[in-house]
Coordinates of C-alpha atoms in Angstrom, one line a residue:
Chain A
X24 CA -24.5 2.2 24.3
X25 CA -21.5 1.7 22.2
X26 CA -21.7 1.1 18.4
X27 CA -19.2 0.8 15.6
X28 CA -20.2 3.5 13.2
X29 CA -18.3 3.6 9.9
X30 CA -15.6 1.6 11.4
X31 CA -15.2 3.8 14.5
X32 CA -16.4 3.0 18.1
X33 CA -18.8 5.6 19.4
X34 CA -21.1 6.1 22.5
X35 CA -24.6 7.0 21.5
X36 CA -28.1 7.3 23.0
X37 CA -30.5 6.7 20.1
X38 CA -32.5 3.5 20.0
X39 CA -33.4 3.4 16.3
X40 CA -31.4 3.9 13.1
X41 CA -33.4 7.1 12.3
X42 CA -32.7 8.4 15.8
X43 CA -29.0 7.7 15.3
X44 CA -28.8 9.7 12.1
X45 CA -30.5 12.7 13.8
X46 CA -28.2 12.4 16.9
X47 CA -25.1 12.3 14.6
X48 CA -26.4 15.3 12.6
X49 CA -26.7 13.3 9.4
X50 CA -29.4 14.7 7.0
X51 CA -30.6 14.3 3.4
X52 CA -32.4 11.9 1.3
X53 CA -29.2 10.7 -0.3
X54 CA -27.9 8.6 2.6
X55 CA -27.6 4.8 2.5
X56 CA -27.5 2.7 5.7
X57 CA -26.6 -0.8 6.7
X58 CA -26.9 -2.6 10.0
X59 CA -24.5 -5.5 10.7
X60 CA -23.8 -5.9 6.9
X61 CA -27.5 -5.8 5.8
X62 CA -29.0 -2.9 3.9
X63 CA -31.6 -0.9 5.8
X64 CA -33.8 1.1 3.4
X65 CA -34.7 4.6 4.4
X66 CA -38.4 3.7 5.0
X67 CA -37.3 1.1 7.6
X68 CA -35.0 3.4 9.7
X69 CA -37.7 4.6 12.0
X70 CA -38.5 1.1 13.1
X71 CA -35.0 -0.4 12.9
X72 CA -33.9 -1.0 16.5
X73 CA -30.2 -0.8 17.3
X74 CA -28.3 -2.5 20.1
X75 CA -25.0 -2.4 21.9
X76 CA -22.2 -3.6 19.7
X77 CA -24.0 -3.2 16.4
X78 CA -22.0 -2.2 13.3
X79 CA -23.6 0.6 11.3
X80 CA -22.5 1.9 7.9
X81 CA -23.7 5.3 6.8
X82 CA -22.7 6.1 3.2
X83 CA -23.3 9.0 0.9
X84 CA -22.7 9.8 -2.8
X85 CA -19.1 10.3 -3.8
X86 CA -17.1 10.7 -7.0
X87 CA -16.2 7.4 -8.7
X88 CA -14.6 5.9 -11.8
Chain B
X7 CA -27.4 4.9 -31.3
X8 CA -25.9 3.1 -28.3
X9 CA -28.4 0.9 -26.6
X10 CA -27.7 -0.3 -23.0
X11 CA -30.4 -2.3 -21.2
X12 CA -33.1 -0.8 -23.4
X13 CA -32.0 2.8 -23.0
X14 CA -30.6 4.7 -26.1
X15 CA -27.7 7.1 -26.0
X16 CA -26.0 9.3 -28.6
X17 CA -22.7 9.5 -26.8
X18 CA -20.4 6.5 -26.7
X19 CA -18.2 7.9 -23.9
X20 CA -19.0 7.0 -20.3
X21 CA -17.0 9.2 -17.9
X22 CA -15.9 8.8 -14.3
X23 CA -16.3 11.7 -11.9
X24 CA -13.1 11.1 -9.7
X25 CA -9.6 12.6 -9.6
X26 CA -10.4 16.0 -11.2
X27 CA -8.8 19.2 -9.9
X28 CA -12.2 20.4 -8.7
X29 CA -15.9 19.6 -8.9
X30 CA -16.3 22.5 -11.4
X31 CA -13.7 21.1 -13.7
X32 CA -15.4 17.7 -13.5
X33 CA -18.7 19.3 -14.5
X34 CA -17.1 21.2 -17.4
X35 CA -15.4 18.0 -18.6
X36 CA -18.7 16.1 -18.6
X37 CA -20.2 18.9 -20.7
X38 CA -17.2 19.0 -23.1
X39 CA -17.2 15.3 -23.6
X40 CA -21.0 15.4 -24.3
X41 CA -21.2 12.3 -22.2
X42 CA -24.6 11.1 -21.1
X43 CA -23.6 8.6 -18.5
X44 CA -21.2 9.2 -15.5
X45 CA -20.0 6.8 -12.9
X46 CA -20.4 7.5 -9.1
X47 CA -19.7 5.7 -5.9
X48 CA -20.9 5.4 -2.3
X49 CA -18.5 6.2 0.6
X50 CA -18.3 6.8 4.3
X51 CA -18.4 10.5 5.1
X52 CA -17.7 12.3 8.4
X53 CA -19.4 15.6 7.6
X54 CA -23.0 14.4 8.3
X55 CA -23.4 13.5 4.6
X56 CA -23.3 17.2 3.5
X57 CA -20.3 16.8 1.1
X58 CA -22.1 13.8 -0.5
X59 CA -25.2 15.9 -0.8
X60 CA -23.3 18.7 -2.6
X61 CA -21.7 16.2 -5.0
X62 CA -25.1 14.6 -5.7
X63 CA -26.7 18.0 -6.4
X64 CA -23.9 18.8 -8.9
X65 CA -24.3 15.5 -10.7
X66 CA -28.1 15.9 -10.9
X67 CA -27.6 19.4 -12.4
X68 CA -25.7 17.9 -15.3
X69 CA -28.7 16.1 -16.6
X70 CA -26.8 12.8 -17.1
X71 CA -27.6 9.2 -16.2
X72 CA -25.6 7.8 -13.3
X73 CA -23.9 4.4 -13.2
X74 CA -23.0 3.7 -9.5
X75 CA -20.0 1.4 -9.0
X76 CA -18.9 -1.1 -6.4
X77 CA -15.3 0.1 -6.6
X78 CA -12.9 -1.2 -4.0
X79 CA -15.1 -4.2 -3.1
X80 CA -13.1 -7.4 -2.7
X81 CA -15.8 -9.9 -1.8
X82 CA -19.2 -10.9 -3.3
X83 CA -20.9 -9.9 -0.1
X84 CA -19.3 -6.4 -0.1
X85 CA -20.2 -5.8 -3.8
X86 CA -23.8 -7.1 -3.4
X87 CA -24.5 -5.0 -0.3
X88 CA -22.9 -1.9 -1.9
X89 CA -25.0 -2.4 -5.0
X90 CA -28.2 -2.6 -2.9
X91 CA -27.3 0.6 -1.1
X92 CA -26.5 2.3 -4.4
X93 CA -29.8 1.3 -5.9
X94 CA -31.6 3.0 -3.0
X95 CA -29.6 6.2 -3.0
X96 CA -29.3 6.7 -6.8
X97 CA -32.7 5.3 -7.7
X98 CA -31.3 3.1 -10.5
X99 CA -31.1 -0.6 -11.2
X100 CA -27.8 0.0 -13.0
X101 CA -24.6 -1.1 -11.3
X102 CA -21.0 -1.1 -12.5
X103 CA -20.0 -4.3 -10.8
X104 CA -16.4 -4.5 -9.6
X105 CA -15.1 -7.3 -7.5
X106 CA -11.4 -6.7 -7.2
X107 CA -9.0 -9.7 -7.0
X108 CA -5.6 -8.2 -6.6
X109 CA -4.4 -5.0 -4.8
X110 CA -1.6 -4.3 -7.2
X111 CA -3.2 -4.8 -10.6
X112 CA -6.8 -4.1 -9.5
X113 CA -7.8 -6.9 -11.8
X114 CA -11.2 -8.4 -11.3
X115 CA -11.8 -11.5 -9.2
X116 CA -13.7 -13.1 -12.1
X117 CA -15.0 -16.0 -9.9
X118 CA -16.5 -13.6 -7.4
X119 CA -17.6 -11.3 -10.3
X120 CA -19.7 -14.1 -11.9
X121 CA -21.3 -15.0 -8.6
X122 CA -22.1 -11.4 -7.7
X123 CA -23.5 -10.8 -11.2
X124 CA -25.8 -13.7 -10.9
X125 CA -27.1 -12.6 -7.4
X126 CA -27.7 -9.0 -8.6
X127 CA -29.2 -10.0 -11.9
X128 CA -31.7 -12.2 -10.1
X129 CA -32.5 -9.3 -7.8
X130 CA -33.5 -7.1 -10.7
X131 CA -30.2 -5.2 -11.3
X132 CA -28.9 -4.4 -14.7
X133 CA -25.3 -5.3 -14.3
X134 CA -22.3 -3.6 -16.0
X135 CA -19.5 -6.1 -15.1
X136 CA -15.9 -4.8 -15.0
X137 CA -14.1 -7.9 -16.3
X138 CA -11.0 -9.1 -18.1
X139 CA -10.8 -9.8 -21.8
X140 CA -11.2 -13.6 -21.1
X141 CA -13.7 -15.2 -23.4
X142 CA -14.9 -17.9 -21.1
X143 CA -15.5 -15.5 -18.2
X144 CA -17.5 -13.4 -20.7
X145 CA -19.7 -16.4 -21.5
X146 CA -20.3 -17.0 -17.8
X147 CA -21.2 -13.4 -17.2
X148 CA -23.8 -13.5 -19.9
X149 CA -25.2 -16.8 -18.5
X150 CA -25.4 -15.1 -15.1
X151 CA -27.7 -12.5 -16.6
X152 CA -25.5 -9.7 -17.8
X153 CA -26.6 -8.2 -21.1
X154 CA -23.5 -6.3 -21.7
X155 CA -19.8 -6.6 -20.9
X156 CA -17.1 -4.2 -19.8
X157 CA -13.6 -5.7 -20.4
X158 CA -10.5 -3.9 -19.4
X159 CA -7.9 -3.2 -22.1
X160 CA -5.1 -2.6 -19.5
X161 CA -5.1 -2.1 -15.7
X162 CA -7.2 0.7 -14.1
X163 CA -5.4 4.1 -14.3
X164 CA -2.4 2.6 -16.2
X165 CA -2.9 4.6 -19.4
X166 CA -1.3 1.9 -21.4
X167 CA -4.0 1.4 -24.0
X168 CA -5.0 -1.9 -25.6
X169 CA -2.6 -4.6 -24.4
X170 CA -4.2 -7.6 -26.1
X171 CA -5.9 -6.5 -29.3
X172 CA -6.4 -10.2 -30.3
X173 CA -8.4 -10.9 -27.2
X174 CA -10.6 -7.8 -27.7
X175 CA -11.1 -8.8 -31.3
X176 CA -12.1 -12.3 -30.2
X177 CA -14.7 -11.0 -27.8
X178 CA -16.2 -8.7 -30.4
X179 CA -16.3 -11.7 -32.9
X180 CA -17.9 -14.1 -30.4
X181 CA -20.6 -11.7 -29.2
X182 CA -21.6 -9.5 -32.1
X183 CA -25.0 -8.6 -30.5
X184 CA -23.7 -7.9 -27.0
X185 CA -22.8 -4.3 -26.2
X186 CA -19.1 -4.2 -25.4
X187 CA -17.6 -1.3 -23.5
X188 CA -13.9 -1.0 -22.9
X189 CA -13.5 0.0 -19.2
X190 CA -10.1 0.8 -17.8
X191 CA -6.6 1.2 -19.2
X192 CA -7.3 3.9 -21.8
X193 CA -4.6 6.6 -21.8
X194 CA -5.1 8.7 -24.9
X195 CA -7.8 9.5 -27.5
X196 CA -5.9 7.3 -30.0
X197 CA -6.4 4.3 -27.7
X198 CA -10.1 5.0 -27.5
X199 CA -10.3 5.4 -31.3
X200 CA -8.4 2.1 -31.7
X201 CA -10.9 0.0 -29.7
X202 CA -13.8 1.7 -31.4
X203 CA -12.3 0.8 -34.8
X204 CA -12.4 -2.8 -33.6
X205 CA -16.2 -2.4 -33.3
X206 CA -16.5 -1.8 -29.6
X207 CA -19.7 0.0 -28.6
X208 CA -18.4 2.5 -26.1
X209 CA -15.5 3.4 -23.8
X210 CA -15.5 4.2 -20.1
X211 CA -12.8 6.5 -18.9
X212 CA -11.8 8.5 -15.9
X213 CA -8.1 9.0 -15.1
X214 CA -7.0 9.8 -18.7
X215 CA -9.3 12.8 -18.7
X216 CA -9.2 13.8 -15.0
X217 CA -5.4 13.8 -14.7
X218 CA -4.7 15.4 -18.1
X219 CA -3.1 18.8 -18.1
X220 CA -6.4 20.3 -19.3
X221 CA -9.2 17.9 -18.4
X222 CA -11.9 19.8 -20.2
X223 CA -9.9 19.9 -23.5
X224 CA -9.0 16.3 -23.1
X225 CA -12.7 15.3 -22.5
X226 CA -13.5 17.0 -25.8
X227 CA -10.6 15.2 -27.6
X228 CA -11.8 11.9 -26.3
X229 CA -15.4 12.6 -27.4
X230 CA -14.1 13.3 -30.9
X231 CA -11.8 10.3 -31.1
X232 CA -14.6 7.9 -30.0
X233 CA -17.0 9.3 -32.5
X234 CA -14.3 9.1 -35.2
X235 CA -13.4 5.5 -34.2
X236 CA -17.1 4.5 -34.4
X237 CA -17.5 6.1 -37.8
X238 CA -14.3 4.3 -39.1
X239 CA -15.6 0.9 -37.9
X240 CA -18.9 1.5 -39.7
X241 CA -17.0 2.6 -42.8
X242 CA -15.0 -0.7 -42.9
X243 CA -11.3 -0.1 -42.3
X244 CA -8.7 -1.6 -44.6
X245 CA -6.9 -4.6 -43.3
X246 CA -3.0 -4.4 -43.1
X247 CA -1.1 -6.0 -46.0
X248 CA 2.4 -7.5 -46.1
X249 CA 3.5 -5.8 -49.3
X250 CA 3.2 -2.3 -50.8
X251 CA 0.3 -1.8 -53.2
X252 CA 0.5 1.3 -55.4
X253 CA -2.5 3.7 -55.2
X254 CA -1.8 5.5 -58.5
X255 CA -2.6 3.5 -61.6
X256 CA 0.3 1.7 -63.4
X257 CA -1.7 1.5 -66.7
X258 CA -1.2 4.6 -68.9
X259 CA 2.3 5.5 -67.6
X260 CA 4.5 7.3 -70.2
X261 CA 7.5 5.4 -71.6
X262 CA 10.7 7.5 -71.7
X263 CA 13.2 4.9 -72.8

């Protein structure tokens, strides 16, 4: 299925948000995720189903002012 | 001591972590400034989150408290969602709330800011609102649940220093019990000292240190200037006078004619 991940269209196989992170080689306890504009806490990623056309944001800590 | 949302701090300098020549220089600047609070952000990253992980490890090694920001957010929805994501990643209720209203000046959208501050305060956040020096907006932010204010003194990164000292004075006078932090527009240690002499509680800086010729030395200079400005405020600075007033006594002068 095709998702919009961090603003870019990508073809992926995973059915859950946790599976998606693994498939895309994201790792670490410092990641933040959102599905279609709503925050998905880390503990809910295993059960969070994703579907064709979903917009996913995966953010990590960065320098800031 | 500086008290922010019930937490006490010795340092009155909050430092940003962006724009330094390298992460090592940033870390040295944080140490040189003796700052206890640094600002951080959340961003998309292509390297599987590994760069973010390294940055986060470095910040954690500094033993400072983090203040995540919502920099770059232009809507209430963006700012609120970013704040919620930051709360999870950084494990803090603190949020430096920015809702930007203009691309050129990076001035806050004060209407969106008040709305986002209310939503986040009701959701348990401790909001550090990046605002203008407008008195009425300040009142609205306090009504919305903010227990401190962060007015700009000039546009972000402009290094112009205090542009409207009367407005800053007015805020200080109206809210004697509210922690006031000047956020944005400071260029030199003398600017920081000047706002501290007005009775401001702290200063938040980034570009002025990170883009200095020697960021680590400048971080130290800012630390000293802020401490000096605070001490001067406590000591009660002399108000300007229209006329000269001699400091040496007139009485007892010799007469030679």
